[in-house]
Amino acid sequence: MIENQIPDVVIGRLPIYMLRLNQLLRDGQQLVSSAQLAEMVGIPATQIRKDLSWFGGFGKQGSGYDVVHLLDRLKTILNLDRIWQVVVVGAGNLGKAVVEYDGFRRKGFEIIAAFDNEPSLIGSKVGHLVVKSMTEMEACIQQNQVLIAALTVPTSAAPEVADKLVRVGIKAILNYAPVTLRMPDDVQVSYIDPVLSMQKMTYYLPRE
Amino acid sequence: MIENQIPDVVIGRLPIYMLRLNQLLRDGQQLVSSAQLAEMVGIPATQIRKDLSWFGGFGKQGSGYDVVHLLDRLKTILNLDRIWQVVVVGAGNLGKAVVEYDGFRRKGFEIIAAFDNEPSLIGSKVGHLVVKSMTEMEACIQQNQVLIAALTVPTSAAPEVADKLVRVGIKAILNYAPVTLRMPDDVQVSYIDPVLSMQKMTYYLPRE
DNA sequence: AATCCATTGTTATTTTAATCACAAAACAAG
DNA sequence: CTTGTTTTGTGATTAAAATAACAATGGATT
């Protein structure tokens, strides 16, 4: 994590706030109090206010936060006031699911290419894309100045492929492989592993 | 979260340790020091030792931890010394991907059924399963005493379906819908939302 | 214009988690 | 059997995060 003023945990909560604010926006609500938002996200109101105050106050005493304005500010803070291009590396089942999932596009992440080095996959269609060879990856990433990659290759290949991605300019990796990546400080890594989440939950389940 | 002696963050790290220990096991290594494990997972050795010490000491001074034994203990602690049956609710693209992903099975989570209420999906094959109607869900969960569900229905349906799952006995929900679920204290919920992770990473990316 | 009410922004406090530091234990070597 | 080396387990300390408390503010009401 890059050394910074604002705690990482706070940054992590902002997207959650955005999710609920978008919901309020769709419902046509114009103002929201920290208490109401708290109720929606299951986080204390005082913590929400504190989180937001890191970026300066944008609420109004007595009435609360303007939904549109707050959403707009959060978008800007999180650099989400633009479209981000994303490449998917690894076009197996998992990669396919990532490309075909439209949640990314809906939130401003455009998947522009999918790569694999398995000859049988290259040239095949995945969603709206045609799978490209890994040899084309570097050129594609650099030409489009892509900064974000989703890594869906087999675990054994993940560290090596991640290194390569960083070498060609990637600064954020959404890693679906269950392996810890050792990356330079200016490269972000997020781990997506539903199995780990399940393994945590079983701790709390009755032993029967 | 259930009120407990041991901090939730500690529980959350145990599955990560297991992941690496399994790797060492495959490599045939018999002993591991906290320092070596630390190197592998990117967490300080002192924190690993402290985490483990919550459950009593199972290392040997001077030599480290016996890989097989430690793995065994962690399995028991996390209730992973058994097979857990899981149902998937929602058999669209996402549900399909979850059923077909074999990472769950490999770690002892057996997906025994997939449900949907879309008539066109009911009866179709998803992986090795035949999609069942939601009307059959209650009977299936109760007959098999299933405690874990993966929730892959559309966001709008998620809260309602989650409530139903809890009513019929589910105690842990892996929620893929981007919505906060309000659940009783004895029900675990984990959120899987790769978009949130991406939105967090963009904060740290250069504004270009 | 004065009062009241709701709700923010922020300082102070408490709680929780991470890190440090070191004594105790295991084992190997002389 | 003593000495040296390694590495654990844990009490003490520091750092970080969450919570509480409340003054300040904006708007509504009389």
Coordinates of C-alpha atoms (C1' of nucleotides) in Angstrom, one line a residue:
Chain A
M1 CA 0.0 0.0 0.0
I2 CA 1.2 3.4 -0.9
E3 CA 2.1 5.5 2.2
N4 CA -0.6 8.1 2.6
Q5 CA -2.4 10.5 4.8
I6 CA -5.8 8.7 4.7
P7 CA -6.1 5.2 6.2
D8 CA -6.6 2.4 3.7
V9 CA -9.6 1.1 5.6
V10 CA -11.4 4.4 5.0
I11 CA -10.7 4.2 1.3
G12 CA -12.1 0.7 1.3
R13 CA -15.4 1.9 2.8
L14 CA -16.0 4.6 0.2
P15 CA -17.1 2.3 -2.6
I16 CA -19.6 0.8 -0.2
Y17 CA -21.1 4.2 0.5
M18 CA -21.2 4.8 -3.2
L19 CA -23.2 1.7 -3.8
R20 CA -25.9 2.8 -1.4
L21 CA -25.9 6.3 -2.6
N22 CA -26.5 5.1 -6.1
Q23 CA -29.5 3.2 -4.8
L24 CA -30.8 6.3 -3.1
L25 CA -30.3 8.2 -6.4
R26 CA -32.3 5.7 -8.3
D27 CA -35.0 6.0 -5.7
G28 CA -35.1 9.7 -6.3
Q29 CA -34.0 10.7 -2.8
Q30 CA -32.2 14.0 -2.7
L31 CA -30.9 14.2 0.9
V32 CA -29.5 11.6 3.2
S33 CA -28.4 11.8 6.8
S34 CA -25.4 9.9 8.1
A35 CA -27.8 8.0 10.3
Q36 CA -29.9 6.8 7.3
L37 CA -26.8 5.8 5.4
A38 CA -25.5 4.0 8.5
E39 CA -28.7 2.0 8.7
M40 CA -28.3 1.0 5.0
V41 CA -24.7 -0.2 5.2
G42 CA -24.5 -1.5 8.7
I43 CA -21.8 0.9 9.8
P44 CA -22.2 3.5 12.6
A45 CA -23.2 7.0 11.5
T46 CA -20.3 8.5 13.5
Q47 CA -17.8 6.4 11.5
I48 CA -19.4 7.4 8.2
R49 CA -19.1 11.1 9.1
K50 CA -15.5 10.6 10.3
D51 CA -14.6 8.9 7.0
L52 CA -16.1 11.6 4.9
S53 CA -14.5 14.4 7.0
W54 CA -11.1 13.2 5.8
F55 CA -11.9 14.8 2.5
G56 CA -13.5 18.0 3.9
G57 CA -17.1 18.5 5.0
F58 CA -19.7 18.2 2.3
G59 CA -22.8 17.8 4.4
K60 CA -25.1 20.4 5.7
Q61 CA -25.9 20.6 9.4
G62 CA -29.5 20.0 10.1
S63 CA -30.3 18.4 6.8
G64 CA -27.6 15.9 5.9
Y65 CA -25.8 15.2 2.6
D66 CA -26.9 16.0 -0.9
V67 CA -27.0 12.6 -2.6
V68 CA -25.9 13.8 -6.0
H69 CA -23.2 16.0 -4.7
L70 CA -21.8 13.4 -2.3
L71 CA -21.8 10.8 -5.0
D72 CA -20.0 13.1 -7.3
R73 CA -17.3 14.0 -4.7
L74 CA -16.7 10.3 -3.9
K75 CA -16.4 9.5 -7.6
T76 CA -13.8 12.2 -8.0
I77 CA -11.9 11.1 -4.9
L78 CA -11.8 7.5 -6.0
N79 CA -10.8 8.5 -9.6
L80 CA -14.0 7.0 -10.9
D81 CA -15.1 10.0 -12.9
R82 CA -13.7 8.4 -16.0
I83 CA -13.7 5.0 -17.9
W84 CA -10.9 2.6 -16.9
Q85 CA -9.7 0.1 -19.4
V86 CA -9.0 -3.3 -18.1
V87 CA -7.3 -6.4 -19.6
V88 CA -8.1 -10.0 -18.5
V89 CA -5.2 -12.4 -18.5
G90 CA -6.2 -16.0 -18.6
A91 CA -9.2 -17.0 -20.7
G92 CA -10.3 -20.2 -19.1
N93 CA -13.5 -20.7 -17.2
L94 CA -12.7 -18.0 -14.7
G95 CA -11.5 -15.5 -17.2
K96 CA -14.6 -16.1 -19.3
A97 CA -16.8 -15.4 -16.4
V98 CA -15.0 -12.2 -15.6
V99 CA -15.3 -11.0 -19.2
E100 CA -18.9 -11.9 -19.5
Y101 CA -19.9 -10.4 -16.1
D102 CA -21.3 -7.0 -16.9
G103 CA -20.9 -5.5 -13.4
F104 CA -17.5 -4.1 -14.4
R105 CA -18.7 -2.3 -17.5
R106 CA -21.7 -0.9 -15.6
K107 CA -19.4 0.7 -13.1
G108 CA -17.0 2.2 -15.6
F109 CA -14.5 -0.6 -16.2
E110 CA -14.2 -1.5 -19.8
I111 CA -12.6 -4.9 -20.5
I112 CA -10.8 -4.3 -23.8
A113 CA -8.9 -7.6 -24.3
A114 CA -8.5 -11.1 -23.0
F115 CA -5.2 -13.0 -23.3
D116 CA -4.2 -16.6 -23.0
N117 CA -1.3 -18.7 -24.3
E118 CA -3.3 -21.9 -24.8
P119 CA -3.4 -22.3 -28.6
S120 CA -6.9 -23.9 -28.6
L121 CA -8.3 -20.8 -26.9
I122 CA -6.6 -18.1 -29.0
G123 CA -9.0 -16.8 -31.6
S124 CA -12.1 -18.1 -29.8
K125 CA -14.8 -15.7 -28.8
V126 CA -15.3 -14.9 -25.1
G127 CA -18.2 -12.5 -24.6
H128 CA -17.7 -9.8 -27.2
L129 CA -14.0 -10.3 -27.3
V130 CA -11.7 -12.5 -29.3
V131 CA -9.0 -14.2 -27.2
K132 CA -5.5 -12.9 -28.1
S133 CA -2.1 -14.5 -27.7
M134 CA 0.0 -13.5 -24.7
T135 CA 2.6 -12.3 -27.1
E136 CA 0.3 -9.5 -28.1
M137 CA -0.2 -8.4 -24.5
E138 CA 2.6 -6.0 -24.1
A139 CA 1.8 -4.1 -27.2
C140 CA -1.9 -3.9 -26.3
I141 CA -1.3 -2.7 -22.8
Q142 CA 1.2 -0.1 -23.8
Q143 CA -0.7 1.2 -26.8
N144 CA -3.8 1.8 -24.7
Q145 CA -1.9 2.7 -21.6
V146 CA -3.9 0.2 -19.6
L147 CA -3.2 0.3 -15.9
I148 CA -5.6 -2.4 -14.6
A149 CA -5.5 -6.2 -15.1
A150 CA -7.6 -9.1 -13.9
L151 CA -5.4 -12.1 -13.4
T152 CA -7.3 -15.4 -14.0
V153 CA -4.5 -17.7 -15.0
P154 CA -3.8 -21.0 -13.2
T155 CA -2.2 -20.4 -9.7
S156 CA 1.2 -21.8 -10.8
A157 CA 1.5 -19.2 -13.6
A158 CA 0.2 -16.3 -11.6
P159 CA 3.4 -14.9 -10.0
E160 CA 5.3 -15.0 -13.3
V161 CA 2.5 -13.4 -15.3
A162 CA 2.0 -10.8 -12.6
D163 CA 5.7 -9.8 -12.9
K164 CA 5.3 -9.5 -16.6
L165 CA 2.2 -7.3 -16.3
V166 CA 4.1 -5.0 -14.0
R167 CA 7.0 -4.8 -16.3
V168 CA 4.7 -3.6 -19.2
G169 CA 3.0 -0.9 -17.1
I170 CA 0.2 -2.4 -15.1
K171 CA -0.4 -0.7 -11.8
A172 CA -3.4 -2.6 -10.4
I173 CA -4.1 -6.3 -10.4
L174 CA -7.3 -8.0 -9.4
N175 CA -5.9 -11.4 -8.6
Y176 CA -8.1 -14.4 -8.7
A177 CA -5.3 -16.9 -8.1
P178 CA -4.9 -18.1 -4.5
V179 CA -1.3 -17.0 -4.3
T180 CA 0.3 -14.0 -2.6
L181 CA 1.9 -11.7 -5.1
R182 CA 5.1 -9.9 -4.2
M183 CA 4.8 -6.6 -6.0
P184 CA 6.5 -3.2 -6.0
D185 CA 4.9 -0.6 -3.6
D186 CA 3.3 1.4 -6.4
V187 CA 1.4 -1.6 -7.7
Q188 CA -2.0 -2.4 -6.1
V189 CA -3.2 -5.9 -5.6
S190 CA -6.6 -7.1 -4.6
Y191 CA -7.3 -10.7 -3.9
I192 CA -10.6 -12.4 -4.9
D193 CA -10.9 -15.8 -3.3
P194 CA -14.3 -16.9 -2.3
V195 CA -12.9 -20.1 -0.8
L196 CA -11.0 -18.1 1.8
S197 CA -14.2 -16.3 2.7
M198 CA -16.0 -19.6 3.1
Q199 CA -13.2 -21.1 5.2
K200 CA -13.5 -18.1 7.5
M201 CA -17.2 -18.5 7.9
T202 CA -17.0 -22.2 8.9
Y203 CA -15.1 -21.2 12.0
Y204 CA -18.3 -19.7 13.3
L205 CA -20.6 -22.5 12.3
P206 CA -21.9 -25.0 14.9
R207 CA -19.8 -28.1 15.0
E208 CA -23.0 -30.2 14.8
Chain B
M1 CA -20.1 -11.3 14.0
I2 CA -20.6 -13.6 17.0
E3 CA -19.0 -12.2 20.2
N4 CA -16.0 -14.3 20.9
Q5 CA -12.6 -14.4 22.5
I6 CA -10.6 -14.5 19.4
P7 CA -10.5 -11.5 17.1
D8 CA -12.2 -11.8 13.8
V9 CA -9.1 -10.5 11.9
V10 CA -7.1 -13.4 13.3
I11 CA -9.6 -15.9 12.1
G12 CA -9.5 -14.3 8.7
R13 CA -5.8 -14.9 8.4
L14 CA -5.8 -18.5 9.3
P15 CA -7.1 -19.7 5.9
I16 CA -4.3 -17.7 4.3
Y17 CA -1.7 -19.6 6.4
M18 CA -3.4 -22.8 5.4
L19 CA -3.0 -22.0 1.8
R20 CA 0.8 -21.6 2.1
L21 CA 1.2 -24.6 4.4
N22 CA -0.5 -26.7 1.8
Q23 CA 2.0 -25.5 -0.7
L24 CA 4.8 -26.4 1.6
L25 CA 3.3 -29.8 2.1
R26 CA 3.2 -30.4 -1.6
D27 CA 6.8 -29.4 -1.8
G28 CA 7.6 -32.0 0.8
Q29 CA 8.9 -29.6 3.5
Q30 CA 8.4 -30.9 7.0
L31 CA 9.2 -27.9 9.2
V32 CA 8.6 -24.2 8.7
S33 CA 9.6 -21.2 10.8
S34 CA 7.3 -18.3 11.4
A35 CA 9.9 -16.2 9.5
Q36 CA 9.7 -18.4 6.4
L37 CA 5.9 -18.4 6.5
A38 CA 6.0 -14.6 7.0
E39 CA 8.0 -14.3 3.9
M40 CA 5.5 -16.3 1.9
V41 CA 2.3 -14.5 3.0
G42 CA 3.7 -11.0 3.4
I43 CA 2.7 -10.8 7.1
P44 CA 5.2 -10.2 9.9
A45 CA 6.5 -13.3 11.6
T46 CA 5.6 -11.9 15.0
Q47 CA 2.0 -11.5 14.0
I48 CA 1.8 -15.0 12.7
R49 CA 3.2 -16.4 16.0
K50 CA 0.7 -14.2 18.0
D51 CA -2.2 -15.4 15.8
L52 CA -1.3 -19.0 16.4
S53 CA -0.7 -18.6 20.1
W54 CA -4.4 -17.7 20.5
F55 CA -5.0 -21.5 20.1
G56 CA -2.1 -22.7 22.2
G57 CA 1.5 -23.2 21.2
F58 CA 2.1 -25.8 18.5
G59 CA 5.6 -24.9 17.4
K60 CA 8.9 -26.1 18.7
Q61 CA 11.5 -23.6 19.9
G62 CA 14.6 -23.7 17.8
S63 CA 13.1 -25.5 14.9
G64 CA 9.7 -24.1 14.0
Y65 CA 6.3 -25.6 13.2
D66 CA 5.7 -29.1 11.9
V67 CA 3.8 -28.5 8.6
V68 CA 1.5 -31.5 8.8
H69 CA 0.7 -31.0 12.4
L70 CA 0.0 -27.2 12.1
L71 CA -2.1 -27.7 9.0
D72 CA -4.1 -30.4 10.9
R73 CA -4.7 -28.1 13.9
L74 CA -5.8 -25.2 11.7
K75 CA -8.2 -27.5 9.9
T76 CA -9.7 -28.5 13.1
I77 CA -9.9 -25.0 14.5
L78 CA -11.7 -23.7 11.3
N79 CA -14.0 -26.8 11.3
L80 CA -12.5 -27.8 8.0
D81 CA -11.9 -31.4 9.0
R82 CA -15.1 -32.4 7.2
I83 CA -17.0 -31.9 4.0
W84 CA -19.4 -29.0 4.0
Q85 CA -22.5 -29.2 1.7
V86 CA -23.4 -26.0 -0.1
V87 CA -26.3 -24.9 -2.1
V88 CA -26.2 -22.2 -4.9
V89 CA -29.2 -20.0 -5.2
G90 CA -29.5 -18.3 -8.6
A91 CA -28.4 -20.2 -11.6
G92 CA -27.7 -17.4 -14.1
N93 CA -24.2 -16.7 -15.4
L94 CA -22.8 -16.1 -12.0
G95 CA -24.4 -19.1 -10.4
K96 CA -23.2 -21.2 -13.2
A97 CA -19.6 -20.0 -12.8
V98 CA -19.8 -20.8 -9.1
V99 CA -21.1 -24.3 -9.7
E100 CA -18.5 -25.0 -12.3
Y101 CA -15.6 -23.6 -10.4
D102 CA -13.9 -26.5 -8.8
G103 CA -12.0 -24.6 -6.2
F104 CA -14.8 -25.1 -3.7
R105 CA -14.9 -28.9 -4.1
R106 CA -11.1 -29.1 -3.9
K107 CA -11.2 -27.5 -0.5
G108 CA -14.0 -29.6 0.9
F109 CA -17.1 -27.6 -0.1
E110 CA -19.5 -29.8 -2.0
I111 CA -22.1 -28.0 -4.1
I112 CA -25.1 -30.3 -3.9
A113 CA -27.8 -28.2 -5.6
A114 CA -28.5 -25.1 -7.6
F115 CA -31.9 -23.3 -7.5
D116 CA -33.6 -20.7 -9.6
N117 CA -37.2 -19.6 -10.2
E118 CA -36.7 -18.8 -13.9
P119 CA -38.7 -21.5 -15.7
S120 CA -36.4 -21.5 -18.7
L121 CA -33.5 -22.5 -16.4
I122 CA -35.2 -25.1 -14.3
G123 CA -34.2 -28.6 -15.5
S124 CA -31.2 -27.3 -17.4
K125 CA -27.8 -28.7 -16.6
V126 CA -25.2 -26.5 -14.9
G127 CA -21.9 -28.4 -14.3
H128 CA -22.9 -31.8 -13.0
L129 CA -26.1 -30.5 -11.5
V130 CA -29.7 -30.1 -12.8
V131 CA -31.2 -26.7 -11.8
K132 CA -34.1 -27.1 -9.4
S133 CA -37.0 -24.9 -8.8
M134 CA -36.9 -22.6 -5.7
T135 CA -39.9 -24.3 -4.4
E136 CA -37.8 -27.4 -3.8
M137 CA -35.2 -25.4 -1.9
E138 CA -36.6 -25.6 1.6
A139 CA -36.9 -29.4 1.5
C140 CA -33.5 -29.9 0.1
I141 CA -31.7 -27.7 2.6
Q142 CA -33.6 -29.2 5.6
Q143 CA -33.2 -32.8 4.5
N144 CA -29.5 -32.4 4.0
Q145 CA -29.1 -30.0 6.9
V146 CA -27.2 -27.7 4.7
L147 CA -25.7 -24.6 6.5
I148 CA -24.0 -22.8 3.7
A149 CA -25.4 -21.0 0.7
A150 CA -23.9 -19.1 -2.2
L151 CA -26.2 -16.3 -3.2
T152 CA -26.0 -15.4 -6.9
V153 CA -29.5 -14.1 -7.6
P154 CA -30.0 -10.6 -9.0
T155 CA -29.4 -7.8 -6.5
S156 CA -33.0 -6.8 -6.2
A157 CA -34.0 -10.3 -5.1
A158 CA -31.1 -10.9 -2.8
P159 CA -32.4 -9.5 0.5
E160 CA -35.7 -11.4 0.3
V161 CA -34.0 -14.7 -0.8
A162 CA -31.4 -14.3 2.0
D163 CA -34.2 -14.0 4.5
K164 CA -35.8 -17.1 3.2
L165 CA -32.5 -19.0 3.4
V166 CA -32.1 -18.1 7.0
R167 CA -35.7 -19.2 7.8
V168 CA -35.0 -22.6 6.4
G169 CA -31.8 -23.1 8.4
I170 CA -28.9 -21.5 6.5
K171 CA -26.2 -20.1 8.8
A172 CA -23.6 -18.8 6.4
I173 CA -24.1 -16.9 3.1
L174 CA -21.5 -16.2 0.5
N175 CA -23.2 -13.1 -1.0
Y176 CA -22.3 -12.2 -4.6
A177 CA -25.0 -9.5 -4.8
P178 CA -23.8 -5.9 -4.2
V179 CA -26.2 -5.3 -1.3
T180 CA -25.8 -5.3 2.4
L181 CA -27.8 -8.1 4.0
R182 CA -29.3 -7.5 7.4
M183 CA -29.0 -10.9 9.2
P184 CA -29.4 -12.3 12.7
D185 CA -26.2 -12.4 14.7
D186 CA -25.8 -16.2 14.4
V187 CA -25.7 -16.0 10.6
Q188 CA -22.4 -15.3 8.8
V189 CA -22.3 -13.2 5.7
S190 CA -19.3 -12.8 3.4
Y191 CA -19.4 -10.4 0.5
I192 CA -17.8 -11.1 -2.8
D193 CA -17.7 -8.0 -5.0
P194 CA -14.7 -7.6 -7.3
V195 CA -16.0 -4.3 -8.4
L196 CA -15.6 -2.9 -4.9
S197 CA -12.0 -4.1 -4.9
M198 CA -11.4 -2.4 -8.2
Q199 CA -13.0 0.8 -7.1
K200 CA -10.7 0.8 -4.1
M201 CA -7.6 0.3 -6.2
T202 CA -8.3 3.2 -8.6
Y203 CA -7.9 5.6 -5.6
Y204 CA -4.2 4.8 -5.7
L205 CA -3.7 5.0 -9.4
P206 CA -2.1 8.0 -11.0
R207 CA -4.7 10.5 -12.3
E208 CA -2.8 10.7 -15.6
Chain C
dA1 C1' -35.7 38.3 14.9
dA2 C1' -35.4 34.8 18.4
dT3 C1' -35.9 30.1 19.4
dC4 C1' -35.8 25.3 18.4
dC5 C1' -34.4 21.2 16.2
dA6 C1' -31.7 18.1 13.4
dT7 C1' -27.4 16.9 11.9
dT8 C1' -22.8 17.8 10.8
dG9 C1' -17.6 18.0 11.7
dT10 C1' -14.1 17.3 14.9
dT11 C1' -11.7 16.8 19.3
dA12 C1' -11.2 13.6 23.1
dT13 C1' -11.6 8.9 24.7
dT14 C1' -11.7 4.1 24.5
dT15 C1' -11.0 -0.1 22.3
dT16 C1' -8.6 -3.0 19.3
dA17 C1' -4.8 -4.6 16.7
dA18 C1' 0.1 -4.6 15.5
dT19 C1' 4.7 -4.6 16.9
dC20 C1' 8.5 -5.1 19.9
dA21 C1' 11.5 -7.3 23.1
dC22 C1' 13.0 -10.9 25.6
dA23 C1' 12.8 -15.0 28.6
dA24 C1' 12.2 -19.9 28.0
dA25 C1' 12.7 -24.1 25.3
dA26 C1' 14.8 -27.3 22.1
dC27 C1' 18.5 -29.1 20.1
dA28 C1' 23.3 -29.4 18.3
dA29 C1' 28.2 -29.3 19.0
dG30 C1' 32.2 -29.3 21.5
Chain D
dC1 C1' 27.5 -31.5 30.7
dT2 C1' 28.1 -26.9 29.2
dT3 C1' 27.8 -23.5 25.7
dG4 C1' 25.8 -21.6 21.7
dT5 C1' 22.2 -21.0 18.3
dT6 C1' 17.7 -20.8 16.8
dT7 C1' 13.1 -19.9 17.2
dT8 C1' 8.9 -20.0 19.8
dG9 C1' 5.3 -17.9 23.0
dT10 C1' 3.9 -13.9 25.4
dG11 C1' 3.8 -9.7 28.4
dA12 C1' 4.7 -4.8 27.5
dT13 C1' 4.4 -1.1 24.4
dT14 C1' 3.1 1.5 20.5
dA15 C1' 0.1 2.5 16.8
dA16 C1' -4.3 2.6 14.6
dA17 C1' -9.1 2.5 14.4
dA18 C1' -13.6 2.9 16.3
dT19 C1' -16.6 5.3 19.3
dA20 C1' -18.4 8.8 22.0
dA21 C1' -19.3 13.5 23.0
dC22 C1' -20.4 17.9 21.9
dA23 C1' -19.9 22.6 20.0
dA24 C1' -21.0 24.8 15.7
dT25 C1' -24.2 25.4 12.0
dG26 C1' -28.2 25.7 8.8
dG27 C1' -32.7 25.9 8.3
dA28 C1' -37.5 25.8 10.0
dT29 C1' -41.0 27.8 13.1
dT30 C1' -43.2 31.1 15.7

